[in-house]
């Protein structure tokens, strides 16, 4: 085929996984075919789809595109130049992606779990076979945050990346605030509305956000790490009292993925963590409601930046997948491998970096004690905090307990080393006057 003929035909795309996002990819490829071709100089043609469910009507016209359950045959099909993996999960997705890369076919994936756990193997395979992997859709849905870190902000030394990177938990927290209803009730509604998965643990327990912050930390700092190393806490234990007290203290509670650089004489360490966080109510991140995502990146040259948009959903995620497809298609057409490294830093520059221990964090803490409402309890709490050098900024007792019942007592500390608070809590929680383990919520002020 001559160059002109090849240009006219364009590159062939094979789609593995024809669920919600796959359907969005088909829709957007069709709807915006001419503007995609005008940007690339050649068309992107969907040539083949594989999914185990070949019966369900997805409501899109496939116009003769071959559709069956054979993902291996799709990968091996000479008409397929670029492979899109949207099946999720680990084992099968890993095998299929490696197969495509071994055949020199670039892969676009939204699979943050796979990359956050087995990224090194996948990226090494891509390099060995001269085929790239792109994964913009894996973090922040349609928000082009990875491309911004890899390219737009590449001049910077990144100092921090902090964000609302899970829409389900942000929806639940927002609804708890608005309605005053407890976690379980709001979660059930989120499931009925289709926001949360039937098994919502992945979102609610912070695992999804941990996968995403792992990729963001790699890109921001050239840090080689896996999601298993990220201290992770979800939102199950956030109560109405926490939300109400946060408001009284001038904060809102958001599940944040946080990663920061600590440049020290002995070398660099990185903070990386996922947990419910109190942030000032007037900050832009605090105003991000519902299922939306937002990511604040601070670079030494650019200063603070904020990226906002839909973190999930058929069309926003398809937007990210197709942006990646176009980038990889240009590479294939150019016949060179000059694309920016997938994790922004060259593989030889990716280094394991020690993770900053939570105990060394320094900042204000919100503490919610569950204590019997009787004399001397407050003295016990403030005494133990004082003994460990934890200075108190304010104390609120929420309501009054009947005899034998516990009441929430809320304490806001001055900035303090977390290890000191933990030591004080060990002593306090050992008392019979405390009816449940004390809850600590970290506060991020400078957002
Ligand atoms: N389950 C994710 C969320 C969307 O709730 O944000 C996909 O990353």
Short mmCIF file of C-alpha atoms and ligand atoms in Angstrom, two decimals:
data_model
loop_
_atom_site.label_atom_id
_atom_site.label_comp_id
_atom_site.label_asym_id
_atom_site.label_seq_id
_atom_site.Cartn_x
_atom_site.Cartn_y
_atom_site.Cartn_z
CA UNK A 1 0.00 0.00 0.00
CA UNK A 2 1.41 3.41 -0.90
CA UNK A 3 1.83 6.18 1.67
CA UNK A 4 -1.19 8.04 0.25
CA UNK A 5 -3.35 4.92 0.25
CA UNK A 6 -2.31 4.15 3.82
CA UNK A 7 -3.04 7.74 4.85
CA UNK A 8 -6.50 7.55 3.32
CA UNK A 9 -7.32 4.27 5.08
CA UNK A 10 -5.99 5.48 8.44
CA UNK A 11 -5.08 3.34 11.41
CA UNK A 12 -7.14 0.45 12.69
CA UNK A 13 -8.37 0.42 16.29
CA UNK A 14 -9.31 -2.79 18.14
CA UNK A 15 -11.49 -2.35 21.22
CA UNK A 16 -11.41 -4.98 23.98
CA UNK A 17 -14.26 -4.42 26.46
CA UNK A 18 -17.58 -3.12 25.17
CA UNK A 19 -19.12 -1.84 28.41
CA UNK A 20 -20.06 1.71 29.31
CA UNK A 21 -16.73 3.31 28.41
CA UNK A 22 -16.23 1.11 25.35
CA UNK A 23 -19.63 2.24 24.11
CA UNK A 24 -18.59 5.85 24.70
CA UNK A 25 -15.42 5.28 22.69
CA UNK A 26 -17.46 3.95 19.76
CA UNK A 27 -19.86 6.89 19.97
CA UNK A 28 -17.15 9.57 20.10
CA UNK A 29 -15.04 7.93 17.38
CA UNK A 30 -18.11 8.00 15.13
CA UNK A 31 -19.45 11.42 16.10
CA UNK A 32 -16.13 13.25 15.87
CA UNK A 33 -14.54 11.19 13.08
CA UNK A 34 -13.99 14.14 10.78
CA UNK A 35 -12.45 16.46 13.38
CA UNK A 36 -10.23 13.60 14.63
CA UNK A 37 -9.03 12.99 11.06
CA UNK A 38 -8.56 16.74 10.53
CA UNK A 39 -6.32 16.88 13.60
CA UNK A 40 -4.36 13.73 12.78
CA UNK A 41 -4.18 13.99 9.02
CA UNK A 42 -5.66 10.49 8.70
CA UNK A 43 -8.71 8.71 10.12
CA UNK A 44 -8.91 6.40 13.12
CA UNK A 45 -11.02 3.44 12.08
CA UNK A 46 -12.64 1.13 14.56
CA UNK A 47 -12.06 -2.25 12.92
CA UNK A 48 -12.84 -4.82 15.60
CA UNK A 49 -14.45 -5.22 19.02
CA UNK A 50 -14.14 -8.07 21.53
CA UNK A 51 -16.33 -8.61 24.58
CA UNK A 52 -17.60 -11.74 26.32
CA UNK A 53 -21.16 -10.40 26.10
CA UNK A 54 -21.93 -10.25 22.39
CA UNK A 55 -25.73 -10.24 22.85
CA UNK A 56 -26.55 -7.04 24.75
CA UNK A 57 -27.73 -4.12 22.64
CA UNK A 58 -25.46 -1.13 23.45
CA UNK A 59 -27.57 1.24 21.38
CA UNK A 60 -24.77 2.07 18.93
CA UNK A 61 -24.63 1.25 15.26
CA UNK A 62 -21.52 -0.84 14.62
CA UNK A 63 -21.84 -0.46 10.87
CA UNK A 64 -20.21 -3.79 10.02
CA UNK A 65 -17.37 -3.63 12.57
CA UNK A 66 -16.45 -7.19 13.48
CA UNK A 67 -17.66 -8.02 17.01
CA UNK A 68 -17.00 -11.28 18.80
CA UNK A 69 -15.63 -12.62 22.08
CA UNK A 70 -12.10 -13.39 20.83
CA UNK A 71 -9.74 -10.79 22.33
CA UNK A 72 -6.60 -12.73 21.34
CA UNK A 73 -7.69 -12.87 17.69
CA UNK A 74 -8.41 -9.13 17.83
CA UNK A 75 -4.89 -8.43 19.05
CA UNK A 76 -3.37 -10.67 16.38
CA UNK A 77 -5.53 -9.23 13.57
CA UNK A 78 -3.25 -7.40 11.10
CA UNK A 79 -6.00 -4.81 10.57
CA UNK A 80 -5.62 -3.74 14.21
CA UNK A 81 -2.80 -1.20 14.65
CA UNK A 82 -3.80 0.08 18.11
CA UNK A 83 -5.43 -1.82 20.96
CA UNK A 84 -7.79 -0.33 23.57
CA UNK A 85 -8.17 -2.38 26.76
CA UNK A 86 -11.29 -1.51 28.75
CA UNK A 87 -12.15 -4.76 30.50
CA UNK A 88 -10.64 -3.76 33.86
CA UNK A 89 -9.49 -6.32 36.43
CA UNK A 90 -5.97 -7.65 36.68
CA UNK A 91 -5.14 -11.12 35.34
CA UNK A 92 -6.85 -11.14 31.93
CA UNK A 93 -6.17 -7.47 31.25
CA UNK A 94 -2.47 -7.98 32.07
CA UNK A 95 -2.21 -10.98 29.75
CA UNK A 96 -3.94 -9.19 26.88
CA UNK A 97 -1.95 -5.97 27.24
CA UNK A 98 1.34 -7.90 27.32
CA UNK A 99 0.26 -9.88 24.24
CA UNK A 100 -0.49 -6.67 22.32
CA UNK A 101 2.81 -5.06 23.35
CA UNK A 102 4.76 -8.20 22.41
CA UNK A 103 3.26 -7.87 18.93
CA UNK A 104 4.45 -4.26 18.81
CA UNK A 105 0.92 -2.84 19.09
CA UNK A 106 0.50 0.22 21.30
CA UNK A 107 -2.15 -0.03 24.00
CA UNK A 108 -4.56 2.48 25.51
CA UNK A 109 -6.01 1.46 28.85
CA UNK A 110 -8.07 2.94 31.69
CA UNK A 111 -6.85 0.22 34.05
CA UNK A 112 -5.34 2.10 37.01
CA UNK A 113 -5.41 -0.97 39.24
CA UNK A 114 -3.26 -2.94 36.83
CA UNK A 115 -0.79 -0.10 36.31
CA UNK A 116 -0.61 0.80 40.00
CA UNK A 117 0.23 -2.81 40.87
CA UNK A 118 2.10 -4.12 37.80
CA UNK A 119 3.07 -0.91 36.01
CA UNK A 120 6.79 -1.72 35.84
CA UNK A 121 6.23 -5.00 34.03
CA UNK A 122 3.82 -3.40 31.54
CA UNK A 123 6.03 -0.37 30.81
CA UNK A 124 9.15 -2.54 30.51
CA UNK A 125 7.35 -4.79 28.02
CA UNK A 126 6.28 -1.74 26.04
CA UNK A 127 9.84 -0.50 25.88
CA UNK A 128 11.26 -3.88 24.96
CA UNK A 129 8.88 -4.18 22.03
CA UNK A 130 8.82 -0.54 20.92
CA UNK A 131 5.12 -0.16 21.66
CA UNK A 132 3.75 2.48 23.99
CA UNK A 133 1.12 2.37 26.71
CA UNK A 134 -1.17 5.34 27.36
CA UNK A 135 -3.56 5.62 30.27
CA UNK A 136 -4.97 9.13 30.61
CA UNK A 137 -8.44 7.72 31.40
CA UNK A 138 -7.12 5.93 34.48
CA UNK A 139 -6.95 9.10 36.63
CA UNK A 140 -9.58 11.81 36.75
CA UNK A 141 -11.71 10.43 33.89
CA UNK A 142 -11.86 13.16 31.27
CA UNK A 143 -9.47 15.58 33.01
CA UNK A 144 -6.16 15.63 31.10
CA UNK A 145 -4.14 15.55 34.29
CA UNK A 146 -1.56 12.95 33.27
CA UNK A 147 -0.79 14.68 30.00
CA UNK A 148 -0.46 17.95 31.92
CA UNK A 149 2.06 16.41 34.32
CA UNK A 150 3.95 14.70 31.51
CA UNK A 151 4.06 17.64 29.14
CA UNK A 152 2.51 20.97 30.11
CA UNK A 153 4.16 21.04 33.54
CA UNK A 154 7.33 19.17 32.58
CA UNK A 155 9.52 22.23 33.22
CA UNK A 156 8.61 22.21 36.89
CA UNK A 157 9.85 20.50 39.93
CA UNK A 158 6.48 19.33 41.20
CA UNK A 159 6.03 20.05 44.89
CA UNK A 160 2.62 18.52 45.54
CA UNK A 161 -0.38 16.88 43.92
CA UNK A 162 -3.56 16.78 45.97
CA UNK A 163 -6.98 15.93 44.72
CA UNK A 164 -10.46 14.61 44.83
CA UNK A 165 -9.83 11.63 42.60
CA UNK A 166 -12.78 9.41 43.42
CA UNK A 167 -16.22 10.63 42.38
CA UNK A 168 -18.23 8.06 44.34
CA UNK A 169 -16.82 9.10 47.71
CA UNK A 170 -17.15 12.78 46.85
CA UNK A 171 -20.80 12.20 45.96
CA UNK A 172 -21.42 10.37 49.25
CA UNK A 173 -19.69 13.04 51.37
CA UNK A 174 -21.50 15.86 49.55
CA UNK A 175 -24.88 14.18 50.02
CA UNK A 176 -24.19 13.46 53.70
CA UNK A 177 -23.51 17.18 54.14
CA UNK A 178 -26.58 18.32 52.22
CA UNK A 179 -29.11 15.85 53.60
CA UNK A 180 -27.73 15.17 57.06
CA UNK A 181 -28.33 11.48 56.37
CA UNK A 182 -25.86 8.84 57.56
CA UNK A 183 -23.27 7.16 55.39
CA UNK A 184 -25.22 3.90 54.81
CA UNK A 185 -28.37 5.69 53.60
CA UNK A 186 -26.47 7.92 51.18
CA UNK A 187 -24.37 5.05 49.90
CA UNK A 188 -27.51 3.06 49.13
CA UNK A 189 -28.87 6.00 47.12
CA UNK A 190 -25.56 6.34 45.29
CA UNK A 191 -25.82 2.68 44.32
CA UNK A 192 -29.43 3.09 43.17
CA UNK A 193 -28.40 6.08 41.05
CA UNK A 194 -25.59 4.03 39.55
CA UNK A 195 -22.75 6.15 40.99
CA UNK A 196 -21.29 3.47 43.23
CA UNK A 197 -20.54 -0.08 42.19
CA UNK A 198 -22.77 -2.88 43.55
CA UNK A 199 -19.71 -3.77 45.66
CA UNK A 200 -18.63 -0.26 46.53
CA UNK A 201 -15.65 -1.23 48.70
CA UNK A 202 -13.11 -0.29 46.06
CA UNK A 203 -14.32 3.30 46.00
CA UNK A 204 -15.46 3.70 49.60
CA UNK A 205 -12.34 2.22 51.20
CA UNK A 206 -10.04 4.48 49.19
CA UNK A 207 -8.47 1.71 47.08
CA UNK A 208 -9.39 3.35 43.77
CA UNK A 209 -7.93 6.67 44.95
CA UNK A 210 -4.77 4.86 46.14
CA UNK A 211 -4.28 3.42 42.64
CA UNK A 212 -4.66 6.88 41.16
CA UNK A 213 -2.33 8.67 43.58
CA UNK A 214 0.29 5.97 42.92
CA UNK A 215 0.30 6.91 39.24
CA UNK A 216 0.28 10.64 40.05
CA UNK A 217 3.25 10.27 42.44
CA UNK A 218 5.21 8.36 39.80
CA UNK A 219 4.56 11.08 37.26
CA UNK A 220 5.10 14.00 39.60
CA UNK A 221 8.31 12.84 41.28
CA UNK A 222 9.70 9.96 39.23
CA UNK A 223 8.87 7.76 42.20
CA UNK A 224 8.81 4.03 41.66
CA UNK A 225 6.14 2.68 43.98
CA UNK A 226 3.10 0.43 44.02
CA UNK A 227 -0.37 1.11 45.41
CA UNK A 228 0.24 -1.39 48.21
CA UNK A 229 2.73 1.05 49.76
CA UNK A 230 0.19 3.89 50.01
CA UNK A 231 -1.35 4.41 53.48
CA UNK A 232 -5.05 4.30 52.67
CA UNK A 233 -8.19 5.02 54.63
CA UNK A 234 -11.70 5.35 53.18
CA UNK A 235 -14.80 7.22 54.29
CA UNK A 236 -16.80 4.52 56.13
CA UNK A 237 -16.03 6.00 59.56
CA UNK A 238 -16.99 9.61 58.69
CA UNK A 239 -20.07 10.53 60.74
CA UNK A 240 -22.62 13.33 60.71
CA UNK A 241 -20.87 14.72 63.80
CA UNK A 242 -17.59 14.98 61.85
CA UNK A 243 -19.28 16.76 58.96
CA UNK A 244 -21.16 19.14 61.26
CA UNK A 245 -18.09 19.88 63.39
CA UNK A 246 -15.97 20.46 60.29
CA UNK A 247 -18.44 23.09 59.15
CA UNK A 248 -18.40 24.79 62.57
CA UNK A 249 -14.61 24.87 62.47
CA UNK A 250 -14.50 26.29 58.92
CA UNK A 251 -13.66 23.12 57.02
CA UNK A 252 -15.23 20.55 54.68
CA UNK A 253 -14.33 16.88 54.61
CA UNK A 254 -13.08 15.44 51.31
CA UNK A 255 -11.42 12.13 50.52
CA UNK A 256 -8.08 13.33 49.16
CA UNK A 257 -5.24 11.61 47.41
CA UNK A 258 -2.14 13.49 48.53
CA UNK A 259 1.47 13.30 47.40
CA UNK A 260 4.22 15.78 48.27
CA UNK A 261 7.94 16.05 47.82
CA UNK A 262 10.21 16.40 50.85
CA UNK A 263 13.64 17.45 49.66
CA UNK A 264 15.97 16.92 52.61
CA UNK A 265 19.72 16.88 53.07
CA UNK A 266 19.70 13.12 53.25
CA UNK A 267 17.77 12.87 49.98
CA UNK A 268 14.20 13.02 48.76
CA UNK A 269 11.27 11.41 50.49
CA UNK A 270 7.69 11.52 49.31
CA UNK A 271 4.44 11.82 51.16
CA UNK A 272 1.77 9.66 49.59
CA UNK A 273 -1.54 8.90 51.26
CA UNK A 274 -5.31 8.66 50.84
CA UNK A 275 -7.71 9.58 53.64
CA UNK A 276 -10.64 11.80 54.59
CA UNK A 277 -9.20 15.27 55.03
CA UNK A 278 -10.53 18.54 56.39
CA UNK A 279 -9.81 21.42 54.04
CA UNK A 280 -10.71 25.11 54.44
CA UNK A 281 -14.30 25.71 53.30
CA UNK A 282 -13.26 28.66 51.19
CA UNK A 283 -10.68 26.69 49.16
CA UNK A 284 -11.54 25.85 45.56
CA UNK A 285 -11.22 22.10 46.23
CA UNK A 286 -13.79 22.38 49.03
CA UNK A 287 -16.32 23.65 46.48
CA UNK A 288 -16.03 20.54 44.31
CA UNK A 289 -19.29 18.71 44.88
CA UNK A 290 -21.03 15.55 43.78
CA UNK A 291 -19.23 13.06 41.57
CA UNK A 292 -16.84 15.66 40.13
CA UNK A 293 -13.06 15.38 40.49
CA UNK A 294 -10.44 18.10 40.94
CA UNK A 295 -6.67 17.91 41.27
CA UNK A 296 -4.43 20.67 42.62
CA UNK A 297 -0.85 20.56 41.35
CA UNK A 298 1.82 22.87 42.73
CA UNK A 299 4.96 23.32 40.65
CA UNK A 300 7.99 25.38 41.63
CA UNK A 301 7.78 27.52 38.50
CA UNK A 302 4.07 27.55 37.68
CA UNK A 303 2.84 27.88 41.29
CA UNK A 304 -0.58 26.47 42.16
CA UNK A 305 -2.81 25.03 39.43
CA UNK A 306 -6.18 23.29 39.59
CA UNK A 307 -7.72 20.80 37.19
CA UNK A 308 -11.48 20.16 37.42
CA UNK A 309 -13.89 17.93 35.54
CA UNK A 310 -15.86 14.71 35.36
CA UNK A 311 -13.85 11.89 36.89
CA UNK A 312 -15.91 9.12 35.38
CA UNK A 313 -18.73 8.47 32.95
CA UNK A 314 -19.10 7.20 29.41
CA UNK A 315 -18.23 10.23 27.35
CA UNK A 316 -15.69 12.00 29.62
CA UNK A 317 -13.69 8.78 29.93
CA UNK A 318 -14.00 8.14 26.18
CA UNK A 319 -12.59 11.64 25.64
CA UNK A 320 -9.42 10.63 27.50
CA UNK A 321 -9.16 7.24 25.75
CA UNK A 322 -9.43 8.77 22.29
CA UNK A 323 -6.97 11.56 23.11
CA UNK A 324 -4.49 8.78 23.95
CA UNK A 325 -5.35 6.87 20.80
CA UNK A 326 -4.60 9.95 18.74
CA UNK A 327 -1.25 10.47 20.47
CA UNK A 328 -0.23 6.86 19.89
CA UNK A 329 -1.54 6.92 16.32
CA UNK A 330 0.76 9.86 15.53
CA UNK A 331 3.69 7.87 16.88
CA UNK A 332 2.82 4.81 14.83
CA UNK A 333 2.44 6.93 11.73
CA UNK A 334 5.69 8.78 12.40
CA UNK A 335 7.45 5.43 12.82
CA UNK A 336 9.51 6.75 15.71
CA UNK A 337 9.42 6.33 19.44
CA UNK A 338 9.84 9.93 20.48
CA UNK A 339 6.74 10.14 22.65
CA UNK A 340 7.22 11.49 26.17
CA UNK A 341 7.91 8.57 28.53
CA UNK A 342 4.61 7.09 29.79
CA UNK A 343 5.39 7.98 33.40
CA UNK A 344 6.88 11.31 32.41
CA UNK A 345 10.34 10.40 33.74
CA UNK A 346 12.58 8.12 31.67
CA UNK A 347 12.51 4.57 33.04
CA UNK A 348 16.13 4.86 34.22
CA UNK A 349 15.18 7.98 36.19
CA UNK A 350 12.32 6.30 38.04
CA UNK A 351 13.67 5.47 41.48
CA UNK A 352 12.16 4.04 44.64
CA UNK A 353 11.84 6.93 47.09
CA UNK A 354 11.33 6.44 50.81
CA UNK A 355 7.80 7.18 51.92
CA UNK A 356 7.44 9.84 54.59
CA UNK A 357 5.91 8.11 57.66
CA UNK A 358 2.50 9.33 58.79
CA UNK A 359 3.86 9.84 62.31
CA UNK A 360 6.14 12.57 61.00
CA UNK A 361 3.30 14.61 59.48
CA UNK A 362 2.98 18.00 61.11
CA UNK A 363 -0.33 19.84 61.11
CA UNK A 364 -3.61 20.50 62.88
CA UNK A 365 -5.63 17.41 63.77
CA UNK A 366 -9.34 16.98 64.35
CA UNK A 367 -10.04 14.43 67.09
CA UNK A 368 -13.46 12.99 67.87
CA UNK A 369 -13.60 11.19 71.20
CA UNK A 370 -16.52 8.96 72.14
CA UNK A 371 -16.65 9.35 75.90
CA UNK A 372 -19.01 8.85 78.81
CA UNK A 373 -20.53 12.17 79.84
CA UNK A 374 -19.17 12.38 83.37
CA UNK A 375 -16.82 14.47 85.45
CA UNK A 376 -13.08 14.18 84.84
CA UNK A 377 -13.30 12.85 81.26
CA UNK A 378 -12.35 16.15 79.68
CA UNK A 379 -9.50 16.48 82.17
CA UNK A 380 -8.28 13.01 81.20
CA UNK A 381 -8.33 13.94 77.50
CA UNK A 382 -6.72 17.35 77.81
CA UNK A 383 -4.24 16.05 80.40
CA UNK A 384 -2.99 13.23 78.16
CA UNK A 385 -2.78 15.52 75.14
CA UNK A 386 -0.87 18.08 77.23
CA UNK A 387 1.55 15.43 78.54
CA UNK A 388 2.49 14.61 74.95
CA UNK A 389 2.96 18.24 73.99
CA UNK A 390 -0.29 18.45 72.01
CA UNK A 391 -1.69 21.94 72.34
CA UNK A 392 -5.45 22.38 71.97
CA UNK A 393 -7.05 25.09 69.86
CA UNK A 394 -10.71 24.34 70.64
CA UNK A 395 -12.96 21.79 72.31
CA UNK A 396 -16.62 21.11 71.52
CA UNK A 397 -18.89 18.69 73.33
CA UNK A 398 -21.66 17.69 70.96
CA UNK A 399 -24.85 17.23 73.01
CA UNK A 400 -25.36 15.66 76.39
CA UNK A 401 -25.21 11.94 77.18
CA UNK A 402 -27.72 10.08 79.35
CA UNK A 403 -26.12 8.09 82.18
CA UNK A 404 -24.01 5.29 80.72
CA UNK A 405 -24.20 6.70 77.19
CA UNK A 406 -21.34 8.27 75.33
CA UNK A 407 -21.14 11.68 73.70
CA UNK A 408 -18.85 12.92 70.98
CA UNK A 409 -16.18 15.37 72.20
CA UNK A 410 -14.42 17.18 69.42
CA UNK A 411 -10.92 18.63 69.81
CA UNK A 412 -9.03 20.73 67.29
CA UNK A 413 -5.29 20.74 67.96
CA UNK A 414 -2.70 23.32 67.11
CA UNK A 415 -0.17 22.14 64.51
CA UNK A 416 1.53 19.09 65.97
CA UNK A 417 3.55 16.03 65.02
CA UNK A 418 1.11 13.17 64.41
CA UNK A 419 3.16 10.66 66.40
CA UNK A 420 2.64 12.79 69.54
CA UNK A 421 -1.13 12.74 69.02
CA UNK A 422 -1.09 8.98 68.46
CA UNK A 423 0.79 8.40 71.71
CA UNK A 424 -1.70 10.54 73.62
CA UNK A 425 -4.61 8.69 71.99
CA UNK A 426 -3.19 5.33 73.06
CA UNK A 427 -3.35 6.47 76.64
CA UNK A 428 -6.78 8.10 76.34
CA UNK A 429 -8.40 5.22 74.46
CA UNK A 430 -7.21 2.77 77.12
CA UNK A 431 -9.53 4.48 79.64
CA UNK A 432 -12.91 2.89 80.45
CA UNK A 433 -14.47 6.33 80.01
CA UNK A 434 -13.84 6.05 76.28
CA UNK A 435 -16.44 3.89 74.51
CA UNK A 436 -14.88 3.66 71.02
CA UNK A 437 -11.49 4.32 69.43
CA UNK A 438 -10.89 8.01 68.87
CA UNK A 439 -11.18 9.24 65.34
CA UNK A 440 -8.40 11.42 63.89
CA UNK A 441 -8.98 13.43 60.73
CA UNK A 442 -5.98 15.24 59.25
CA UNK A 443 -6.28 18.85 58.17
CA UNK A 444 -4.66 20.36 55.06
CA UNK A 445 -4.58 24.13 55.46
CA UNK A 446 -2.74 25.47 52.44
CA UNK A 447 -5.17 24.61 49.67
N1 LIG B 1 -14.98 4.55 40.50
C1 LIG B 1 -14.33 5.77 40.13
C2 LIG B 1 -14.92 6.93 40.90
C3 LIG B 1 -14.46 6.09 38.68
O1 LIG B 1 -15.91 6.78 41.63
O2 LIG B 1 -14.36 8.01 40.75
C4 LIG B 1 -13.45 5.46 37.80
O3 LIG B 1 -12.16 5.89 38.09
#
